[in-house]
Amino acid sequence: MGKDGMPQFTIGVDIGTTGTKTVLVDVTEGRIVAQSSRESRLHADAPGHAEADPAQWLANAHNTIREVLSESGVPGAEVGALATTGMVPAVVPVDITGAPVRRAMLQNDSRATAEIEALRGQLDADEVLAATGSAITQQSVAPTALWLRTHEAENWRRTARLVGSYDWVLMALGAAPHVELNWAIESGLGTLEGRHYPPMFAAADLVEDIVPPILAPGSQAGTLSADAAEATGLPAGLPLIVGGADHVLSAYAAGVNAAGDWLVKLGGAGDVLAAADRPVVDARLYLDAHPVPGRWLPNGCMATSGSLIRWFQTLTGGVDLLDLDAEAVERRPADILCLPYFLGEKSPLHDPDLRGAFVGVDLAHTRADMYRAVLEAVAFGFRHHTEVFAEMGVALRQAMVTNGGSKSTLWKQILADVLDTELWPVIGHPGASLGAAVIAGVGVGLVDDWAQIDQFRILGDPVTPDPRNTAAYAEAYAEWRNLGDVLTPVSHRLARKARS
């Protein structure tokens, strides 16, 4: 316990696309005490499908919580609160007891293309954007609900509520049914003010109580159940606090907290987020509420980033990524162009029927050239987003870079060169789980100021653009954009053929 007899530890659990990560933090001293992670399986049983098993998320949460307590030697009774975070807007259809009726459908699942078009035809696009901050895209939950009703009638009949990944895990630990504010906003079923958006429910013929109450980050949603206490080693009755969307809390933990701060997040998907002091809406991007009240995070999310690199690694025999980096650093920039749309594309194009491509390959090229092209393709996607931010009037000043891809010296340099901006790596950044742990402290009064997150942040040396490459990349980026336009109709024909 702390000097005043209050608990000094909190826990944050991150339900990610490829794994679950849990951190135990000392909120009084501003330090990470222990971390643990477990992998999660991504199910892609058909083109455009992306699913995960909620039971695996919960087992991972139980195990990683036990592991951070065991590793640290901190008794469970000294933990003051727990919060969850995760990918958004994953969809978990649950029955009246809160049990999932099927696997979760993830945010990069792109099967509901016909339903997206149907809803776009029924609703005024400008009104939807103004109310929810986002257009109707593959991230929208109403099209997913329509797909379930049409293609899985029995599962739909059993569905009482639709909730998010991290909401469901918190509920499974003992919280009341709820969805977090940014799940509601990004789903298209909630407004920027945190209320249901009736026109979307009406267009999809959904009853409004299929989405439970919308809660803001830092709200208490319940307490840890006796069963969850036994599974985790934490005390029954522990406050369970609403965390938030993983990309939002990752940005918060990385220091994207004042207008002009921005973050490149190199995870399984590619996120880019900028802090703003007002809600800024554009159909090409998403808008999330910053966990600090009154602040906002216009942002983009590309369907692939690290997941594309892992795919290429597997395709080339599982060679170590550091070895691929060492080979690729010697290759000429942008000698091959890659379109990274191997799961369609989310922002800023919002086209699930786009497909990936390598162009310009000849027999003199090696896997190193193709690997470099993959890194460059993701960087070009981020550059596309920065152009949209500029058109929206969103200032971009200090840029941070985080997540697994930030460990690659080559990829960081390519990003700095393509973006023509200085990048500050956040060292030892555990991501959204840290943001959730601090918010858990805010929720129970152990943390007095949202700005206390800054005491956890350590910045590395900046990565500066190489002037020898910036001009070449500017030219290659223009060609890359043109290539995307040229191949779009080909991608669409191939996607339609695959569905037929």
Short mmCIF file of C-alpha atoms in Angstrom, two decimals, residues 19-498:
data_model
loop_
_atom_site.label_atom_id
_atom_site.label_comp_id
_atom_site.label_asym_id
_atom_site.label_seq_id
_atom_site.Cartn_x
_atom_site.Cartn_y
_atom_site.Cartn_z
CA GLY A 19 -2.32 -10.86 -28.63
CA THR A 20 -3.30 -9.77 -25.14
CA LYS A 21 -0.95 -7.57 -23.12
CA THR A 22 -1.23 -6.73 -19.44
CA VAL A 23 0.76 -4.24 -17.39
CA LEU A 24 0.96 -3.65 -13.65
CA VAL A 25 1.95 -0.09 -12.81
CA ASP A 26 2.83 1.84 -9.69
CA VAL A 27 0.82 5.02 -10.18
CA THR A 28 2.38 6.78 -7.19
CA GLU A 29 5.96 6.38 -8.44
CA GLY A 30 5.18 6.50 -12.16
CA ARG A 31 6.77 3.19 -13.13
CA ILE A 32 5.84 -0.01 -14.92
CA VAL A 33 6.27 -2.87 -12.46
CA ALA A 34 5.55 -5.92 -14.64
CA GLN A 35 4.28 -6.87 -18.08
CA SER A 36 2.95 -10.08 -19.62
CA SER A 37 1.52 -11.05 -22.99
CA ARG A 38 -0.14 -14.00 -24.71
CA GLU A 39 -0.76 -14.51 -28.41
CA SER A 40 -4.24 -14.61 -29.91
CA ARG A 41 -5.26 -16.45 -33.05
CA LEU A 42 -6.73 -14.55 -35.96
CA HIS A 43 -9.28 -16.62 -37.91
CA ALA A 44 -9.64 -15.84 -41.64
CA ASP A 45 -11.81 -18.69 -42.90
CA ALA A 46 -12.86 -16.95 -46.13
CA PRO A 47 -11.81 -13.89 -48.14
CA GLY A 48 -12.59 -10.72 -46.21
CA HIS A 49 -13.24 -12.54 -42.93
CA ALA A 50 -11.33 -11.59 -39.77
CA GLU A 51 -12.47 -13.19 -36.51
CA ALA A 52 -11.20 -14.01 -33.02
CA ASP A 53 -12.36 -16.18 -30.14
CA PRO A 54 -13.50 -14.16 -27.09
CA ALA A 55 -12.85 -17.18 -24.86
CA GLN A 56 -9.17 -16.93 -25.80
CA TRP A 57 -9.15 -13.22 -24.91
CA LEU A 58 -10.57 -13.98 -21.48
CA ALA A 59 -8.16 -16.85 -20.83
CA ASN A 60 -5.29 -14.60 -21.89
CA ALA A 61 -6.50 -11.87 -19.54
CA HIS A 62 -6.75 -14.29 -16.61
CA ASN A 63 -3.29 -15.72 -17.27
CA THR A 64 -1.48 -12.44 -17.88
CA ILE A 65 -2.98 -10.86 -14.76
CA ARG A 66 -1.77 -13.79 -12.69
CA GLU A 67 1.64 -13.55 -14.34
CA VAL A 68 2.20 -9.84 -13.58
CA LEU A 69 1.23 -10.42 -9.96
CA SER A 70 3.55 -13.43 -9.70
CA GLU A 71 6.46 -11.73 -11.48
CA SER A 72 6.23 -8.58 -9.35
CA GLY A 73 5.41 -10.18 -6.02
CA VAL A 74 2.66 -7.58 -5.57
CA PRO A 75 -0.27 -9.05 -3.62
CA GLY A 76 -3.56 -8.83 -5.45
CA ALA A 77 -5.04 -6.95 -2.50
CA GLU A 78 -2.69 -4.02 -3.20
CA VAL A 79 -4.14 -3.43 -6.67
CA GLY A 80 -6.61 -0.55 -6.63
CA ALA A 81 -8.37 -0.88 -10.00
CA LEU A 82 -8.30 -2.53 -13.42
CA ALA A 83 -9.20 -1.17 -16.86
CA THR A 84 -9.34 -2.72 -20.32
CA THR A 85 -8.55 -1.47 -23.79
CA GLY A 86 -8.56 -3.10 -27.20
CA MET A 87 -9.15 -3.06 -30.92
CA VAL A 88 -12.13 -1.09 -32.10
CA PRO A 89 -14.82 -1.56 -33.25
CA ALA A 90 -14.63 -5.34 -33.00
CA VAL A 91 -18.14 -6.81 -32.71
CA VAL A 92 -19.02 -9.41 -30.09
CA PRO A 93 -22.64 -10.58 -30.40
CA VAL A 94 -23.73 -11.86 -26.97
CA ASP A 95 -26.86 -13.53 -25.63
CA ILE A 96 -28.95 -12.36 -22.69
CA THR A 97 -26.40 -13.85 -20.25
CA GLY A 98 -23.49 -12.04 -21.88
CA ALA A 99 -22.05 -15.18 -23.49
CA PRO A 100 -20.82 -14.79 -27.10
CA VAL A 101 -23.04 -16.51 -29.65
CA ARG A 102 -20.18 -16.80 -32.16
CA ARG A 103 -16.60 -15.64 -32.68
CA ALA A 104 -15.99 -11.90 -32.65
CA MET A 105 -15.92 -10.11 -36.00
CA LEU A 106 -12.93 -7.78 -36.04
CA GLN A 107 -12.64 -4.23 -37.27
CA ASN A 108 -10.79 -5.26 -40.45
CA ASP A 109 -13.46 -7.81 -41.42
CA SER A 110 -14.70 -6.71 -44.85
CA ARG A 111 -17.46 -9.18 -45.70
CA ALA A 112 -20.41 -6.76 -45.33
CA THR A 113 -19.81 -4.88 -48.58
CA ALA A 114 -23.38 -5.17 -49.88
CA GLU A 115 -24.78 -4.06 -46.53
CA ILE A 116 -22.49 -1.01 -46.49
CA GLU A 117 -23.81 0.05 -49.88
CA ALA A 118 -27.40 -0.54 -48.81
CA LEU A 119 -27.05 1.70 -45.74
CA ARG A 120 -25.25 4.38 -47.73
CA GLY A 121 -28.28 4.43 -50.03
CA GLN A 122 -30.68 4.99 -47.10
CA LEU A 123 -28.83 7.64 -45.06
CA ASP A 124 -27.57 11.14 -45.78
CA ALA A 125 -23.77 10.86 -45.78
CA ASP A 126 -23.20 14.41 -44.52
CA GLU A 127 -25.63 13.97 -41.63
CA VAL A 128 -24.02 10.68 -40.58
CA LEU A 129 -20.55 12.24 -40.69
CA ALA A 130 -21.61 15.29 -38.67
CA ALA A 131 -23.35 13.21 -36.00
CA THR A 132 -20.90 10.32 -35.58
CA GLY A 133 -17.61 11.71 -36.86
CA SER A 134 -17.18 8.90 -39.40
CA ALA A 135 -18.64 7.83 -42.72
CA ILE A 136 -20.32 4.45 -43.29
CA THR A 137 -17.39 2.11 -43.94
CA GLN A 138 -16.26 -1.43 -43.18
CA GLN A 139 -15.69 -0.26 -39.59
CA SER A 140 -19.37 0.53 -39.17
CA VAL A 141 -21.22 -1.99 -37.02
CA ALA A 142 -24.70 -1.67 -38.55
CA PRO A 143 -23.62 -3.37 -41.82
CA THR A 144 -22.08 -6.19 -39.78
CA ALA A 145 -25.36 -6.61 -37.91
CA LEU A 146 -27.26 -6.77 -41.21
CA TRP A 147 -24.84 -9.41 -42.51
CA LEU A 148 -25.36 -11.51 -39.38
CA ARG A 149 -29.13 -11.25 -39.67
CA THR A 150 -29.03 -12.36 -43.31
CA HIS A 151 -26.36 -15.06 -43.22
CA GLU A 152 -26.49 -16.42 -39.65
CA ALA A 153 -30.15 -16.20 -38.70
CA GLU A 154 -29.91 -18.53 -35.71
CA ASN A 155 -26.94 -16.66 -34.22
CA TRP A 156 -28.78 -13.40 -34.79
CA ARG A 157 -31.91 -14.73 -33.09
CA ARG A 158 -29.82 -15.46 -29.97
CA THR A 159 -28.09 -12.05 -30.01
CA ALA A 160 -29.28 -9.72 -27.25
CA ARG A 161 -26.47 -7.14 -27.41
CA LEU A 162 -23.54 -6.04 -29.55
CA VAL A 163 -20.44 -5.02 -27.59
CA GLY A 164 -16.75 -4.42 -28.22
CA SER A 165 -13.71 -6.57 -27.47
CA TYR A 166 -12.49 -4.78 -24.35
CA ASP A 167 -16.04 -4.08 -23.20
CA TRP A 168 -16.83 -7.80 -23.30
CA VAL A 169 -13.70 -8.76 -21.36
CA LEU A 170 -14.54 -6.22 -18.65
CA MET A 171 -18.09 -7.61 -18.56
CA ALA A 172 -16.74 -11.15 -18.28
CA LEU A 173 -14.71 -9.99 -15.28
CA GLY A 174 -17.83 -8.64 -13.59
CA ALA A 175 -18.79 -5.31 -15.16
CA ALA A 176 -22.33 -4.42 -16.21
CA PRO A 177 -23.16 -4.46 -19.94
CA HIS A 178 -21.78 -1.34 -21.63
CA VAL A 179 -19.81 -0.04 -24.58
CA GLU A 180 -17.04 2.53 -24.37
CA LEU A 181 -17.55 5.95 -25.97
CA ASN A 182 -15.15 5.48 -28.87
CA TRP A 183 -16.55 2.05 -29.75
CA ALA A 184 -19.94 3.75 -30.03
CA ILE A 185 -18.56 6.61 -32.13
CA GLU A 186 -16.52 4.46 -34.53
CA SER A 187 -19.33 1.93 -34.85
CA GLY A 188 -21.58 4.61 -36.34
CA LEU A 189 -24.25 3.73 -33.76
CA GLY A 190 -23.23 6.48 -31.34
CA THR A 191 -22.91 10.25 -31.59
CA LEU A 192 -19.95 12.42 -30.67
CA GLU A 193 -21.90 13.41 -27.55
CA GLY A 194 -22.09 9.79 -26.41
CA ARG A 195 -25.72 9.03 -27.25
CA HIS A 196 -27.34 6.50 -29.57
CA TYR A 197 -27.73 7.68 -33.18
CA PRO A 198 -31.38 6.77 -34.01
CA PRO A 199 -31.19 7.13 -37.83
CA MET A 200 -28.56 4.37 -38.03
CA PHE A 201 -30.62 2.05 -35.83
CA ALA A 202 -33.70 2.73 -37.93
CA ALA A 203 -31.94 2.19 -41.26
CA ALA A 204 -30.60 -1.17 -40.07
CA ASP A 205 -33.88 -2.07 -38.31
CA LEU A 206 -32.08 -2.49 -34.98
CA VAL A 207 -33.64 -1.99 -31.57
CA GLU A 208 -31.65 0.62 -29.67
CA ASP A 209 -31.12 -1.52 -26.59
CA ILE A 210 -29.03 -3.94 -28.64
CA VAL A 211 -26.25 -1.46 -27.80
CA PRO A 212 -25.96 -1.17 -24.01
CA PRO A 213 -25.21 2.11 -22.16
CA ILE A 214 -22.32 4.18 -23.52
CA LEU A 215 -19.66 4.97 -20.89
CA ALA A 216 -16.72 7.39 -21.04
CA PRO A 217 -13.12 6.42 -20.18
CA GLY A 218 -12.55 6.55 -16.45
CA SER A 219 -16.13 5.51 -15.58
CA GLN A 220 -16.62 2.60 -13.18
CA ALA A 221 -18.59 -0.19 -14.86
CA GLY A 222 -18.72 -2.64 -11.98
CA THR A 223 -16.56 -4.73 -9.68
CA LEU A 224 -14.61 -7.96 -10.05
CA SER A 225 -16.76 -11.06 -9.60
CA ALA A 226 -15.88 -13.90 -7.25
CA ASP A 227 -15.23 -16.24 -10.21
CA ALA A 228 -12.94 -13.69 -11.87
CA ALA A 229 -11.15 -13.12 -8.57
CA GLU A 230 -10.37 -16.81 -8.33
CA ALA A 231 -9.17 -16.88 -11.95
CA THR A 232 -6.90 -13.83 -11.66
CA GLY A 233 -5.65 -13.64 -8.07
CA LEU A 234 -7.20 -10.21 -7.61
CA PRO A 235 -9.70 -9.44 -4.84
CA ALA A 236 -13.43 -9.73 -5.45
CA GLY A 237 -15.00 -6.28 -5.50
CA LEU A 238 -12.02 -4.63 -7.25
CA PRO A 239 -13.27 -1.58 -9.23
CA LEU A 240 -13.51 -2.26 -12.96
CA ILE A 241 -12.91 0.93 -14.96
CA VAL A 242 -13.75 1.68 -18.59
CA GLY A 243 -10.52 2.16 -20.53
CA GLY A 244 -10.87 2.87 -24.23
CA ALA A 245 -9.91 2.11 -27.80
CA ASP A 246 -6.38 0.76 -28.14
CA HIS A 247 -5.16 3.33 -30.66
CA VAL A 248 -6.54 6.17 -28.54
CA LEU A 249 -4.95 4.97 -25.31
CA SER A 250 -1.70 4.16 -27.09
CA ALA A 251 -1.58 7.75 -28.32
CA TYR A 252 -2.43 9.05 -24.85
CA ALA A 253 0.38 6.98 -23.31
CA ALA A 254 2.82 8.12 -26.02
CA GLY A 255 2.22 11.79 -25.21
CA VAL A 256 -0.22 12.81 -27.95
CA ASN A 257 -2.03 15.12 -25.61
CA ALA A 258 -1.69 18.68 -26.95
CA ALA A 259 -2.76 20.11 -30.30
CA GLY A 260 0.01 19.41 -32.85
CA ASP A 261 1.23 16.20 -31.22
CA TRP A 262 0.88 13.21 -33.51
CA LEU A 263 1.72 9.52 -33.53
CA VAL A 264 2.61 6.86 -36.09
CA LYS A 265 1.67 3.51 -34.57
CA LEU A 266 3.29 0.53 -36.26
CA GLY A 267 1.14 -2.35 -35.06
CA GLY A 268 -0.64 -5.11 -36.96
CA ALA A 269 -2.61 -2.33 -38.62
CA GLY A 270 -1.14 1.12 -39.25
CA ASP A 271 -2.58 3.93 -37.14
CA VAL A 272 -1.86 7.64 -37.32
CA LEU A 273 -3.40 9.99 -34.76
CA ALA A 274 -3.20 13.72 -34.13
CA ALA A 275 -4.37 15.67 -31.10
CA ALA A 276 -6.84 18.52 -31.66
CA ASP A 277 -8.71 20.89 -29.38
CA ARG A 278 -11.93 20.63 -31.41
CA PRO A 279 -13.81 17.85 -33.22
CA VAL A 280 -12.61 17.70 -36.83
CA VAL A 281 -14.63 15.52 -39.20
CA ASP A 282 -13.77 14.28 -42.68
CA ALA A 283 -15.25 11.29 -44.50
CA ARG A 284 -11.77 9.98 -45.28
CA LEU A 285 -10.73 9.65 -41.63
CA TYR A 286 -12.10 8.69 -38.22
CA LEU A 287 -12.67 10.86 -35.18
CA ASP A 288 -12.27 9.67 -31.61
CA ALA A 289 -12.70 11.41 -28.31
CA HIS A 290 -9.42 11.87 -26.47
CA PRO A 291 -9.59 10.35 -22.98
CA VAL A 292 -8.98 13.84 -21.58
CA PRO A 293 -12.39 15.55 -21.70
CA GLY A 294 -12.64 18.30 -24.31
CA ARG A 295 -9.87 16.99 -26.55
CA TRP A 296 -10.16 15.02 -29.78
CA LEU A 297 -8.14 12.63 -31.93
CA PRO A 298 -8.77 12.74 -35.68
CA ASN A 299 -7.07 9.61 -36.97
CA GLY A 300 -6.61 7.07 -39.69
CA CYS A 301 -6.16 3.32 -39.70
CA MET A 302 -4.73 1.32 -42.58
CA ALA A 303 -5.91 -2.29 -42.79
CA THR A 304 -2.39 -3.69 -42.88
CA SER A 305 1.00 -2.66 -41.57
CA GLY A 306 2.84 -5.11 -39.34
CA SER A 307 0.44 -7.84 -40.47
CA LEU A 308 1.65 -7.36 -44.07
CA ILE A 309 5.26 -7.65 -42.94
CA ARG A 310 4.47 -10.86 -41.06
CA TRP A 311 2.74 -12.23 -44.16
CA PHE A 312 5.82 -11.46 -46.26
CA GLN A 313 8.08 -12.99 -43.62
CA THR A 314 6.03 -16.21 -43.68
CA LEU A 315 5.97 -16.25 -47.48
CA THR A 316 9.77 -16.05 -47.58
CA GLY A 317 10.36 -18.93 -45.20
CA GLY A 318 10.19 -17.22 -41.81
CA VAL A 319 13.53 -15.41 -42.10
CA ASP A 320 14.26 -13.15 -39.14
CA LEU A 321 13.07 -9.58 -39.68
CA LEU A 322 16.41 -8.17 -38.56
CA ASP A 323 18.08 -10.18 -41.33
CA LEU A 324 15.56 -8.83 -43.83
CA ASP A 325 16.32 -5.32 -42.59
CA ALA A 326 20.06 -5.89 -43.07
CA GLU A 327 19.47 -7.06 -46.64
CA ALA A 328 17.00 -4.32 -47.53
CA VAL A 329 19.08 -1.40 -46.23
CA GLU A 330 21.48 -1.98 -49.13
CA ARG A 331 18.78 -1.86 -51.79
CA ARG A 332 17.82 1.22 -53.77
CA PRO A 333 14.79 3.16 -52.46
CA ALA A 334 11.47 2.62 -54.26
CA ASP A 335 12.92 0.36 -56.95
CA ILE A 336 9.68 -1.65 -56.69
CA LEU A 337 6.28 -0.27 -55.77
CA CYS A 338 3.92 -2.19 -53.51
CA LEU A 339 0.24 -1.49 -52.94
CA PRO A 340 -0.42 -2.66 -49.34
CA TYR A 341 -4.12 -3.44 -49.76
CA PHE A 342 -3.90 -7.12 -48.82
CA LEU A 343 -7.00 -6.78 -46.60
CA GLY A 344 -8.64 -4.10 -48.69
CA GLU A 345 -8.11 -0.62 -47.29
CA LYS A 346 -9.67 1.35 -44.50
CA SER A 347 -8.72 5.02 -44.27
CA PRO A 348 -8.34 7.17 -46.22
CA LEU A 349 -9.74 5.16 -49.16
CA HIS A 350 -12.39 3.04 -47.41
CA ASP A 351 -12.45 0.39 -50.10
CA PRO A 352 -12.62 -3.24 -48.93
CA ASP A 353 -12.35 -4.44 -52.53
CA LEU A 354 -8.85 -3.10 -53.10
CA ARG A 355 -6.13 -5.74 -53.43
CA GLY A 356 -2.38 -5.78 -52.91
CA ALA A 357 0.22 -5.70 -55.68
CA PHE A 358 3.94 -5.56 -56.41
CA VAL A 359 4.80 -3.63 -59.57
CA GLY A 360 8.12 -3.17 -61.32
CA VAL A 361 9.62 -6.54 -60.38
CA ASP A 362 12.20 -8.17 -62.65
CA LEU A 363 14.50 -11.18 -62.33
CA ALA A 364 17.29 -9.05 -60.86
CA HIS A 365 15.22 -8.23 -57.80
CA THR A 366 15.47 -10.19 -54.58
CA ARG A 367 13.33 -10.68 -51.50
CA ALA A 368 15.19 -7.69 -50.02
CA ASP A 369 13.78 -5.38 -52.72
CA MET A 370 10.28 -6.69 -52.14
CA TYR A 371 10.61 -6.41 -48.38
CA ARG A 372 11.79 -2.82 -48.69
CA ALA A 373 8.84 -2.13 -50.99
CA VAL A 374 6.48 -3.40 -48.26
CA LEU A 375 8.02 -1.02 -45.69
CA GLU A 376 7.81 1.84 -48.17
CA ALA A 377 4.21 1.06 -49.09
CA VAL A 378 3.08 1.42 -45.48
CA ALA A 379 5.07 4.66 -45.21
CA PHE A 380 3.37 5.99 -48.36
CA GLY A 381 0.02 5.19 -46.76
CA PHE A 382 0.95 7.28 -43.74
CA ARG A 383 2.01 10.13 -46.04
CA HIS A 384 -1.38 9.99 -47.72
CA HIS A 385 -2.93 10.51 -44.28
CA THR A 386 -0.73 13.51 -43.48
CA GLU A 387 -1.94 15.17 -46.68
CA VAL A 388 -5.53 14.66 -45.55
CA PHE A 389 -4.70 16.12 -42.12
CA ALA A 390 -3.23 19.19 -43.84
CA GLU A 391 -6.36 19.64 -45.96
CA MET A 392 -8.46 19.43 -42.76
CA GLY A 393 -6.37 22.12 -41.05
CA VAL A 394 -5.00 19.74 -38.41
CA ALA A 395 -1.56 20.91 -37.24
CA LEU A 396 1.25 18.33 -37.19
CA ARG A 397 4.23 19.32 -35.06
CA GLN A 398 6.03 16.78 -32.86
CA ALA A 399 5.75 13.25 -34.28
CA MET A 400 6.20 10.12 -32.16
CA VAL A 401 6.50 6.52 -33.34
CA THR A 402 5.59 3.42 -31.32
CA ASN A 403 4.76 -0.29 -31.37
CA GLY A 404 6.61 -3.32 -32.68
CA GLY A 405 7.60 -1.85 -36.01
CA SER A 406 9.36 1.03 -34.26
CA LYS A 407 12.11 -1.42 -33.26
CA SER A 408 13.23 -1.55 -36.90
CA THR A 409 15.88 1.09 -37.54
CA LEU A 410 15.35 0.76 -41.29
CA TRP A 411 11.57 1.18 -41.14
CA LYS A 412 11.85 4.24 -38.91
CA GLN A 413 14.34 5.79 -41.33
CA ILE A 414 12.10 5.05 -44.32
CA LEU A 415 9.17 6.65 -42.48
CA ALA A 416 11.19 9.77 -41.65
CA ASP A 417 12.35 10.03 -45.27
CA VAL A 418 8.91 9.47 -46.81
CA LEU A 419 7.16 11.80 -44.35
CA ASP A 420 10.07 14.26 -44.49
CA THR A 421 9.74 14.82 -40.77
CA GLU A 422 11.66 14.10 -37.58
CA LEU A 423 10.32 11.10 -35.67
CA TRP A 424 10.71 10.57 -31.91
CA PRO A 425 10.66 6.89 -30.85
CA VAL A 426 8.91 6.21 -27.55
CA ILE A 427 11.22 3.84 -25.67
CA GLY A 428 9.82 0.81 -23.86
CA HIS A 429 6.30 1.84 -24.74
CA PRO A 430 3.86 -0.90 -23.68
CA GLY A 431 1.11 0.73 -25.71
CA ALA A 432 -2.53 0.98 -24.82
CA SER A 433 -2.25 -1.22 -21.73
CA LEU A 434 -0.28 1.57 -20.00
CA GLY A 435 -2.94 4.12 -20.90
CA ALA A 436 -5.60 1.79 -19.50
CA ALA A 437 -3.69 1.31 -16.24
CA VAL A 438 -3.37 5.07 -15.70
CA ILE A 439 -7.06 5.58 -16.53
CA ALA A 440 -7.89 2.90 -13.96
CA GLY A 441 -6.10 5.12 -11.46
CA VAL A 442 -8.04 8.17 -12.64
CA GLY A 443 -11.29 6.27 -12.26
CA VAL A 444 -10.77 5.53 -8.56
CA GLY A 445 -8.95 8.74 -7.60
CA LEU A 446 -5.46 7.26 -7.31
CA VAL A 447 -4.37 9.54 -10.18
CA ASP A 448 -5.35 13.19 -9.78
CA ASP A 449 -4.35 14.55 -13.18
CA TRP A 450 -4.63 13.03 -16.66
CA ALA A 451 -1.18 14.58 -17.37
CA GLN A 452 0.46 12.15 -14.94
CA ILE A 453 0.79 9.80 -17.92
CA ASP A 454 3.82 11.88 -18.97
CA GLN A 455 5.94 10.55 -16.10
CA PHE A 456 5.93 7.13 -17.78
CA ARG A 457 7.14 8.35 -21.20
CA ILE A 458 10.77 8.09 -22.35
CA LEU A 459 11.73 9.44 -25.78
CA GLY A 460 14.70 8.10 -27.75
CA ASP A 461 16.94 10.03 -30.12
CA PRO A 462 15.02 11.50 -33.04
CA VAL A 463 15.20 9.90 -36.47
CA THR A 464 15.88 12.67 -38.97
CA PRO A 465 15.08 12.57 -42.70
CA ASP A 466 17.96 11.75 -45.03
CA PRO A 467 17.98 14.48 -47.71
CA ARG A 468 19.47 11.99 -50.19
CA ASN A 469 16.20 10.02 -50.08
CA THR A 470 13.42 12.56 -49.47
CA ALA A 471 13.30 13.83 -53.06
CA ALA A 472 13.36 10.30 -54.48
CA TYR A 473 10.55 9.27 -52.17
CA ALA A 474 8.47 12.32 -53.07
CA GLU A 475 8.63 11.29 -56.73
CA ALA A 476 7.94 7.64 -55.90
CA TYR A 477 4.96 8.61 -53.73
CA ALA A 478 3.34 10.46 -56.64
CA GLU A 479 3.83 7.38 -58.82
CA TRP A 480 2.43 5.17 -56.05
CA ARG A 481 -0.73 7.24 -55.84
CA ASN A 482 -1.13 7.03 -59.62
CA LEU A 483 -0.56 3.27 -59.54
CA GLY A 484 -3.33 2.89 -56.99
CA ASP A 485 -5.76 4.72 -59.24
CA VAL A 486 -4.81 2.62 -62.25
CA LEU A 487 -5.16 -0.74 -60.49
CA THR A 488 -8.37 0.01 -58.58
CA PRO A 489 -10.73 -1.29 -61.31
CA VAL A 490 -8.61 -4.45 -61.63
CA SER A 491 -8.83 -4.99 -57.87
CA HIS A 492 -12.58 -4.53 -57.95
CA ARG A 493 -13.03 -7.12 -60.70
CA LEU A 494 -10.86 -9.64 -58.84
CA ALA A 495 -12.72 -9.05 -55.58
CA ARG A 496 -16.10 -9.57 -57.25
CA LYS A 497 -14.82 -12.74 -58.87
CA ALA A 498 -13.61 -14.08 -55.51
#
